[in-house]
Tab-separated table of C-alpha atoms in Angstrom:
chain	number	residue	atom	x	y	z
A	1	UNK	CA	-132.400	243.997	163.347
A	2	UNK	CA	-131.802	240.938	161.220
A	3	UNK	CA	-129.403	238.816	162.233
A	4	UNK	CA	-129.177	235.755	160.199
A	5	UNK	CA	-126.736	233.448	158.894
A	6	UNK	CA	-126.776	231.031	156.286
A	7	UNK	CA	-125.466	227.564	157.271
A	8	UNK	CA	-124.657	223.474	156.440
A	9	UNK	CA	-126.633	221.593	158.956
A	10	UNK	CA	-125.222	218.319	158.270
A	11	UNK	CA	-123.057	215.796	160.135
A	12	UNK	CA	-119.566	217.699	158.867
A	13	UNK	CA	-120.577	221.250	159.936
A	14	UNK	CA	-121.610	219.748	163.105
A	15	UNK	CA	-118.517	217.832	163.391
A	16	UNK	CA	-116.214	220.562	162.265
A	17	UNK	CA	-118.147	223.137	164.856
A	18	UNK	CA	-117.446	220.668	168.135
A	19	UNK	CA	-113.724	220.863	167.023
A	20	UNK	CA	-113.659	224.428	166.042
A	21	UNK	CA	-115.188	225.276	169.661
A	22	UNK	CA	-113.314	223.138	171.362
A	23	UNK	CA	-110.328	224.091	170.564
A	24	UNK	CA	-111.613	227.840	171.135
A	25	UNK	CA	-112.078	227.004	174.655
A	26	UNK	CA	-108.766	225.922	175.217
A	27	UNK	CA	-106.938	228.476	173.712
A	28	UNK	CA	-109.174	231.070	175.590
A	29	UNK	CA	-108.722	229.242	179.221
A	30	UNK	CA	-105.036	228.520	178.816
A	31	UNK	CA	-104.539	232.338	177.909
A	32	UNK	CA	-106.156	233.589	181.160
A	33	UNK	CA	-105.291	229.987	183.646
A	34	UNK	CA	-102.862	231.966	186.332
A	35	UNK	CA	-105.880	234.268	186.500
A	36	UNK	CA	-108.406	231.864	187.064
A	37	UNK	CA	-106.695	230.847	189.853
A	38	UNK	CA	-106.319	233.801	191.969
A	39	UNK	CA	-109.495	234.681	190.818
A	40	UNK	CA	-110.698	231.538	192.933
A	41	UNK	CA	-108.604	231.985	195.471
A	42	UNK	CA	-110.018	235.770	195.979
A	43	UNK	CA	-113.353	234.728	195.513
A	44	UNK	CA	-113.508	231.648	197.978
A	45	UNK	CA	-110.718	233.915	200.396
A	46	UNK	CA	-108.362	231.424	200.675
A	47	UNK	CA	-106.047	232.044	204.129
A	48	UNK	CA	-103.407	232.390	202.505
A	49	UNK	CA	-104.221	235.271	199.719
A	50	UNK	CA	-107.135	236.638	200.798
A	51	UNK	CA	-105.626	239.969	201.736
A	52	UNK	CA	-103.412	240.063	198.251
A	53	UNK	CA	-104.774	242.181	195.215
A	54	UNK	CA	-104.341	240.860	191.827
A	55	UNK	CA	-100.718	241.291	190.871
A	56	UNK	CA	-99.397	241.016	194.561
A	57	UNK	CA	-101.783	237.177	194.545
A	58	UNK	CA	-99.729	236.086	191.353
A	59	UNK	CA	-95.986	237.110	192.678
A	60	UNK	CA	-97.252	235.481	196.136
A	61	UNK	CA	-98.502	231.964	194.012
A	62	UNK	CA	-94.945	232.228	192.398
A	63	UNK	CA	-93.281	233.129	195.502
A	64	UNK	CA	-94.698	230.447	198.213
A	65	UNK	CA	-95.527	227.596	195.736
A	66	UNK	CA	-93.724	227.717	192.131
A	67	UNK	CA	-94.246	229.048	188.475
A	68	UNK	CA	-95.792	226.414	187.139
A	69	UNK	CA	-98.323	226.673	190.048
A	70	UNK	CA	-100.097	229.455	188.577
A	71	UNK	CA	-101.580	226.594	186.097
A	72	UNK	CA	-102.696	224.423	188.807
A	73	UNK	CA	-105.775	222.914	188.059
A	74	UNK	CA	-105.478	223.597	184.555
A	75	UNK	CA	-105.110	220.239	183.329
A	76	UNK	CA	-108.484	219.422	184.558
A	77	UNK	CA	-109.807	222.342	182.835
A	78	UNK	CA	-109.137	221.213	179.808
A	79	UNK	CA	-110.511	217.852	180.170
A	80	UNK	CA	-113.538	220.242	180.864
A	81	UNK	CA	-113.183	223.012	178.478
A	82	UNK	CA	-112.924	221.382	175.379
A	83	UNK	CA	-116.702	219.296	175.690
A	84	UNK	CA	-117.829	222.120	177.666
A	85	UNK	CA	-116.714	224.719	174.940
A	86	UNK	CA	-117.478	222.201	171.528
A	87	UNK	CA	-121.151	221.977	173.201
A	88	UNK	CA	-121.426	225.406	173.661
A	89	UNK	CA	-120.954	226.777	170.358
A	90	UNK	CA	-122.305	223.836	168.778
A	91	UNK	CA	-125.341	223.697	170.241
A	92	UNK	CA	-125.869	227.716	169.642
A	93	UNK	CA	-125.356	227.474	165.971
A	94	UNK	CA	-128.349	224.794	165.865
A	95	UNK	CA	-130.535	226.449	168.126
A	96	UNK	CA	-129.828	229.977	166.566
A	97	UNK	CA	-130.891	228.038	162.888
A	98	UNK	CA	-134.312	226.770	164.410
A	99	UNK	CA	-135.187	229.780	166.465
A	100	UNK	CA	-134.671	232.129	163.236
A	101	UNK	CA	-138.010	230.479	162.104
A	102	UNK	CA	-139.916	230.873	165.376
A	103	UNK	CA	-142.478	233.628	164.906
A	104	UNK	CA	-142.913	234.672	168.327
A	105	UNK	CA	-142.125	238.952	169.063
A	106	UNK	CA	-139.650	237.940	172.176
A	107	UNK	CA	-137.713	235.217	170.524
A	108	UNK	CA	-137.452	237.376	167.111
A	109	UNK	CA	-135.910	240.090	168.865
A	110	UNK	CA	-133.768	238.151	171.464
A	111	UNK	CA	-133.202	235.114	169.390
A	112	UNK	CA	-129.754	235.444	169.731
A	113	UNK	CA	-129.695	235.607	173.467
A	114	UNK	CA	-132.127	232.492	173.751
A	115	UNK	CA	-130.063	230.427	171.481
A	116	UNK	CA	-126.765	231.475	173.782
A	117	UNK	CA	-128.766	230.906	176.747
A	118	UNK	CA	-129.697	227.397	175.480
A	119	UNK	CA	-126.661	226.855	174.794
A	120	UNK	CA	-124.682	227.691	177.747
A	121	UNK	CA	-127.144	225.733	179.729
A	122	UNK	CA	-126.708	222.739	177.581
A	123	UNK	CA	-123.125	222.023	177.462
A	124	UNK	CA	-122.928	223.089	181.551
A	125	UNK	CA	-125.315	220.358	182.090
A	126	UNK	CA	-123.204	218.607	180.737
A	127	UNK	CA	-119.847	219.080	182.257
A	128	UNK	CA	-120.429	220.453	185.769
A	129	UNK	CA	-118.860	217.672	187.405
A	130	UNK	CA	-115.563	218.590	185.996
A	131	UNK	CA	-115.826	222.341	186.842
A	132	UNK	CA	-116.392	221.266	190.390
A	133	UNK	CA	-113.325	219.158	190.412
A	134	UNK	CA	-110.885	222.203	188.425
A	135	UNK	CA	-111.623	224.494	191.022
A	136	UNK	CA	-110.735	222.507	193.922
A	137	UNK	CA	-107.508	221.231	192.505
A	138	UNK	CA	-106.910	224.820	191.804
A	139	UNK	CA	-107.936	226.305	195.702
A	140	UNK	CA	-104.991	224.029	196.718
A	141	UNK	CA	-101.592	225.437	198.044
A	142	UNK	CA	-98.778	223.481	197.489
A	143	UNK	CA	-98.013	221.729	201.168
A	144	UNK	CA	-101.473	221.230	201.893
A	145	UNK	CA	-103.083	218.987	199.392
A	146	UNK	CA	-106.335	217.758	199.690
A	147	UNK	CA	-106.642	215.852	196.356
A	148	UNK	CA	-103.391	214.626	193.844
A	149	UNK	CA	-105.179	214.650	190.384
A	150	UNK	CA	-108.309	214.613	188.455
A	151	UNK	CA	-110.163	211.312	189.067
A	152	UNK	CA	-108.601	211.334	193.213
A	153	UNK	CA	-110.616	214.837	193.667
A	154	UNK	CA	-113.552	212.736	191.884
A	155	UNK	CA	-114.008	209.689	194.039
A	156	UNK	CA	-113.311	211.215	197.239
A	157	UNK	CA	-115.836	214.051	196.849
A	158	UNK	CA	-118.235	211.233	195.723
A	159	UNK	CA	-117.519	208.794	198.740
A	160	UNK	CA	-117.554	211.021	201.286
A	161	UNK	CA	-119.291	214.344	200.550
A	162	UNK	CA	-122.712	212.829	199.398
A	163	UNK	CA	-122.303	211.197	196.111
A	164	UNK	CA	-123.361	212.845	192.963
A	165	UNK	CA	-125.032	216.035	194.376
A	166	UNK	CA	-121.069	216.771	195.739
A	167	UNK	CA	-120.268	216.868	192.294
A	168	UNK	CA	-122.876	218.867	191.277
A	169	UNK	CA	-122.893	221.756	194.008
A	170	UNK	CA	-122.934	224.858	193.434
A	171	UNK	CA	-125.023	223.762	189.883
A	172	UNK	CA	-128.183	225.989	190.527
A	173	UNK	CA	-126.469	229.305	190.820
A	174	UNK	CA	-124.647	228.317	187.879
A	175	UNK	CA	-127.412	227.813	185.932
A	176	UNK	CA	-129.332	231.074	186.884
A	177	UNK	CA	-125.746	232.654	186.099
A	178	UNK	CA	-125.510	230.789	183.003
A	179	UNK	CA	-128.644	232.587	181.102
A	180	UNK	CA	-127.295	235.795	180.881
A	181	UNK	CA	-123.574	234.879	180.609
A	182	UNK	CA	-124.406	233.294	177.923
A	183	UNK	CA	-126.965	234.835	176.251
A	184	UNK	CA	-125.495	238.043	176.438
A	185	UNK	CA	-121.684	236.615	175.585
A	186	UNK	CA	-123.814	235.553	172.041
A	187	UNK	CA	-125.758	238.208	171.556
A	188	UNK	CA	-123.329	240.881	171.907
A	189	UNK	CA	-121.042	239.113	169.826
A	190	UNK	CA	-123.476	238.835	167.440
A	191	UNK	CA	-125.240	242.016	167.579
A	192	UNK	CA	-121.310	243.811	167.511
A	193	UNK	CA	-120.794	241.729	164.488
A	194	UNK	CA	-123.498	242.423	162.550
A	195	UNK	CA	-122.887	246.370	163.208
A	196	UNK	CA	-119.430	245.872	161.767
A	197	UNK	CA	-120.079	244.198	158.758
A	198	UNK	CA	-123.095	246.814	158.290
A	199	UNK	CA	-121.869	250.221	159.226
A	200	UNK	CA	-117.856	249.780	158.897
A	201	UNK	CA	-116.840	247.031	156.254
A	202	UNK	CA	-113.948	248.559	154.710
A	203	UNK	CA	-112.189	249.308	158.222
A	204	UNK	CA	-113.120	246.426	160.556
A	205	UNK	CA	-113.995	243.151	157.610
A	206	UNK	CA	-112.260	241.609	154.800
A	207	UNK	CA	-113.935	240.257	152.154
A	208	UNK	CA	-114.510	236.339	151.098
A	209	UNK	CA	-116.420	235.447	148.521
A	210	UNK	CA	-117.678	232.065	149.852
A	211	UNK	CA	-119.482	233.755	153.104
A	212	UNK	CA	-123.118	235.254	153.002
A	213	UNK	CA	-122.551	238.456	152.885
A	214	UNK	CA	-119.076	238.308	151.382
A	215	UNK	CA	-117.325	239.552	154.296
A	216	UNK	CA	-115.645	238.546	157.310
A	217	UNK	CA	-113.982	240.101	160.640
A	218	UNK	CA	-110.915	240.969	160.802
A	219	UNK	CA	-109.100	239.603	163.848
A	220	UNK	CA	-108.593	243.027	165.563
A	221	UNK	CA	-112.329	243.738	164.940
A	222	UNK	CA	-112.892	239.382	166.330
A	223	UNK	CA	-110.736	240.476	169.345
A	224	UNK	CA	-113.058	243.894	170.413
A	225	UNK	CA	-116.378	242.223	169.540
A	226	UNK	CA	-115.516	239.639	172.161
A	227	UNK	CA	-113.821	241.310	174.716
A	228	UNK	CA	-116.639	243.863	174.913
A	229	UNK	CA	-119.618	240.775	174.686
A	230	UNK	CA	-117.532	239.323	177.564
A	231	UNK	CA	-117.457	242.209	179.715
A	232	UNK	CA	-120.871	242.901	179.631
A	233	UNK	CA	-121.774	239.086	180.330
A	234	UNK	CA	-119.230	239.374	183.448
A	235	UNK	CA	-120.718	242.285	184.610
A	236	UNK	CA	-124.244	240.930	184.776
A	237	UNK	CA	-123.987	237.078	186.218
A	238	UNK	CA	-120.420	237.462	188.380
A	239	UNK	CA	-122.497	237.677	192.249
A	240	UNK	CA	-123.781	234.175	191.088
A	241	UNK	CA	-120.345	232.870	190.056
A	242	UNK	CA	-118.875	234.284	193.584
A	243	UNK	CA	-121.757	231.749	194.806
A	244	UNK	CA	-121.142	229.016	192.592
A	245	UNK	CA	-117.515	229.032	193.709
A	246	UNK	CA	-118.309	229.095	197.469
A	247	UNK	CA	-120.774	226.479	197.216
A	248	UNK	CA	-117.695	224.381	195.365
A	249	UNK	CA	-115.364	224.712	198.079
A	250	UNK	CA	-117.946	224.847	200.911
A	251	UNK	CA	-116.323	221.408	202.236
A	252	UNK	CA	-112.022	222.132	201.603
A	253	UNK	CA	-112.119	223.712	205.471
A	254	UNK	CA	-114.288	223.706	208.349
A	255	UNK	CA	-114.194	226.918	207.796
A	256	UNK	CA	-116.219	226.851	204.147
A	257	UNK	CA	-118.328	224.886	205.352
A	258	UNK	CA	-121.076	227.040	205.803
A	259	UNK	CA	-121.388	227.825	202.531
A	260	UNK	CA	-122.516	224.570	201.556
A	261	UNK	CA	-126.418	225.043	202.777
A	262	UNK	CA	-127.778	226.296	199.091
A	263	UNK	CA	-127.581	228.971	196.459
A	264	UNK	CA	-130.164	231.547	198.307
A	265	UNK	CA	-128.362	231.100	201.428
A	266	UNK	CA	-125.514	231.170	200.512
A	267	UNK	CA	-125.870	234.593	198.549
A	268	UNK	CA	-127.329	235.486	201.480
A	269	UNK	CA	-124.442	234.742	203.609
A	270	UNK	CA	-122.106	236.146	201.179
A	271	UNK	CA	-123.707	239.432	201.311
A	272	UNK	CA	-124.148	239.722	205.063
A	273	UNK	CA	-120.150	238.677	205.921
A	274	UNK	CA	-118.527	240.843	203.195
A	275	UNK	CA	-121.319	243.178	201.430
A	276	UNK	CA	-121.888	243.763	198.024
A	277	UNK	CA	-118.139	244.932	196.992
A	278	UNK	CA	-116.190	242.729	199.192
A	279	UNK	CA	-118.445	239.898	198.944
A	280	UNK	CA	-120.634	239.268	196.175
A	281	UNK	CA	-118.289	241.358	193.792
A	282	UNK	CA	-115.108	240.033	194.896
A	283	UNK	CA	-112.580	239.551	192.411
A	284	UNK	CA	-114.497	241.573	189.573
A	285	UNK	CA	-111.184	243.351	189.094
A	286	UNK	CA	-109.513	240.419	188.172
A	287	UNK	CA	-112.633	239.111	186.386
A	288	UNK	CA	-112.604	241.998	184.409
A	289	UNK	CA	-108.783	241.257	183.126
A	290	UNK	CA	-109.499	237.655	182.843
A	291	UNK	CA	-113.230	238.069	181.144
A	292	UNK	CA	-112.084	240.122	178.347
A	293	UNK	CA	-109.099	238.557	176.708
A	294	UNK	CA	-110.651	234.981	177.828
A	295	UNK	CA	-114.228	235.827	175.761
A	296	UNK	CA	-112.176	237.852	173.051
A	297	UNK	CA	-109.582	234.702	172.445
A	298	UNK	CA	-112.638	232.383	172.515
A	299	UNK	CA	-114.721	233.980	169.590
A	300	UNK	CA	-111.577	234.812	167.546
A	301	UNK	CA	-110.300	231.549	167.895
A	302	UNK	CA	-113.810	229.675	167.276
A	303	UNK	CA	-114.409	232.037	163.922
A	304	UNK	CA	-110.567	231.484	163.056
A	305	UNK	CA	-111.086	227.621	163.248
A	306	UNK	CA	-114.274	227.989	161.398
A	307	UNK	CA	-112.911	229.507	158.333
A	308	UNK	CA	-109.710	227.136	158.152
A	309	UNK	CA	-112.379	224.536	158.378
A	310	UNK	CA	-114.019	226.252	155.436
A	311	UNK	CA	-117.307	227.169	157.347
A	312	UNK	CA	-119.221	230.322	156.304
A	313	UNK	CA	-118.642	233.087	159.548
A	314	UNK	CA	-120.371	235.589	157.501
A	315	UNK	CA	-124.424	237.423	157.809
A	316	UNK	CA	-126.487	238.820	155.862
A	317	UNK	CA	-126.471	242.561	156.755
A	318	UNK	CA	-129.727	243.719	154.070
């Protein structure tokens, strides 16, 4: 199946994709940030929720703290999320462009997912720091804070928790997780895409003139080619993102602190406490209400900001 897409590689696409993913990121996180949070606080079982579900976690954050606490920690999300998410789909539209000229059978075939691998790898590199630093401002509970804002959380992990590497825990698992979050988010988009614009143009596309291929999504079809890409990307890396997160917040309690030893221990000590559905899969409920719209938003929004910016969105389906 040929997926390709024609494309400016210049200094204004490149400019117009950081803002187009960028602001794609932050519409996506903002859309799902009170589930992000209990999603955390499930997954790292804070004291205080760990033996709410979903719904009964967000009337207990609204109860005990306040309304606007379901975005805590948002703020420095979105310090994060717009690099992290301008990187992101930046860097996959250039490495997608090379790797459509590599002639090797696994990258011809998977190009897609390499390129969204690459990708995800590359702007997480990036921005780690700051992912560290969201989620403990968001394990807080109001009464019991650890950390008042973005760059407090930063120098006191760095002074006393060992420098950089405190920044950076948790980064391996995230970058195992990363290569087939990523890849798979991109390739199912793109592969869901393609099928659209192939098999059902006159119910799921639109046409414009100016794209290869003369068509486009519409944004009901935008909505369920990301929702699905993102569940099936969820579904595959989530027991390394239960890690990641544990490995974040190893050092908020004695208690956590355990989990601060190294990804394979850590997995390992995940699995032998709480098991495979109560430990490593913990939250995936959640994930799965958060995942979808979050993924779904993000692609809309990035293909939405794309055409506005008068980039071509469309394939060639032949």
């Amino acid at each position: 199946m040929a997926l390709k897409m024609e494309q400016k590689n210049d200094l204004d696409f490149i400019l117009k994709s950081l803002l187009a993913g960028g602001i794609a990121g932050m519409c996506a996180k903002t859309t799902v940030a009170p589930l992000d949070r209990i999603k955390i606080l499930l997954q790292a079982q804070s004291v205080h929720y760990k033996h709410h579900g979903v719904v009964g976690g967000l009337t207990a954050i609204v109860r005990n703290e306040s309304l606007l606490a379901l975005y805590k920690g948002n703020g420095a999300q979105m310090v994060r999320i717009f690099p992290y998410a301008a990187t992101q789909f930046t860097s996959f539209e250039i490495y997608k462009k090379y790797l459509n000229g590599v002639h090797i059978p696994v990258v011809q075939h998977g190009d897609k997912f390499v390129a969204g691998a690459a990708a995800g790898l590359t702007a997480v590199t990036l921005t780690y720091p700051l992912d560290t630093i969201r989620a403990r401002l968001a394990f807080q509970i109001t009464g019991e804070h650890k950390y008042t804002g973005i760059v407090h959380a930063a120098s006191t992990m760095f002074k006393t928790e060992g420098g950089i590497r405190a920044l950076y825990r948790g980064f391996v698992p995230t970058m195992v997780g990363m290569v087939p979050y990523a890849g798979f988010s991109f390739y199912c988009f793109e592969s869901l895409k393609f099928l659209c614009m192939k098999y059902v143009p006159n119910t799921l596309c639109r046409k414009c003139e100016r794209n290869t291929g003369g068509l486009v999504l519409t944004v009901p079809a935008k909505l369920l080619c990301g929702g699905l890409a993102g569940a099936v990307a969820q579904s595959v890396s989530y027991p390394l993102d239960v890690t990641r997160r544990r490995m974040q917040l190893a050092c908020m309690t004695p208690q956590t602190e355990k989990f601060g030893a190294g990804m394979i221990k850590t997995l390992t000590l995940i699995y032998r406490e709480n098991g495979i559905v109560k430990g490593l899969y913990r939250g995936m409920s959640i994930n799965y209400i958060r995942a979808i719209p979050m993924v779904a938003t993000s692609f809309s929004t990035y293909e939405l900001m794309k055409q506005l910016l008068q980039l071509d969105t469309g394939m060639k389906v032949s």
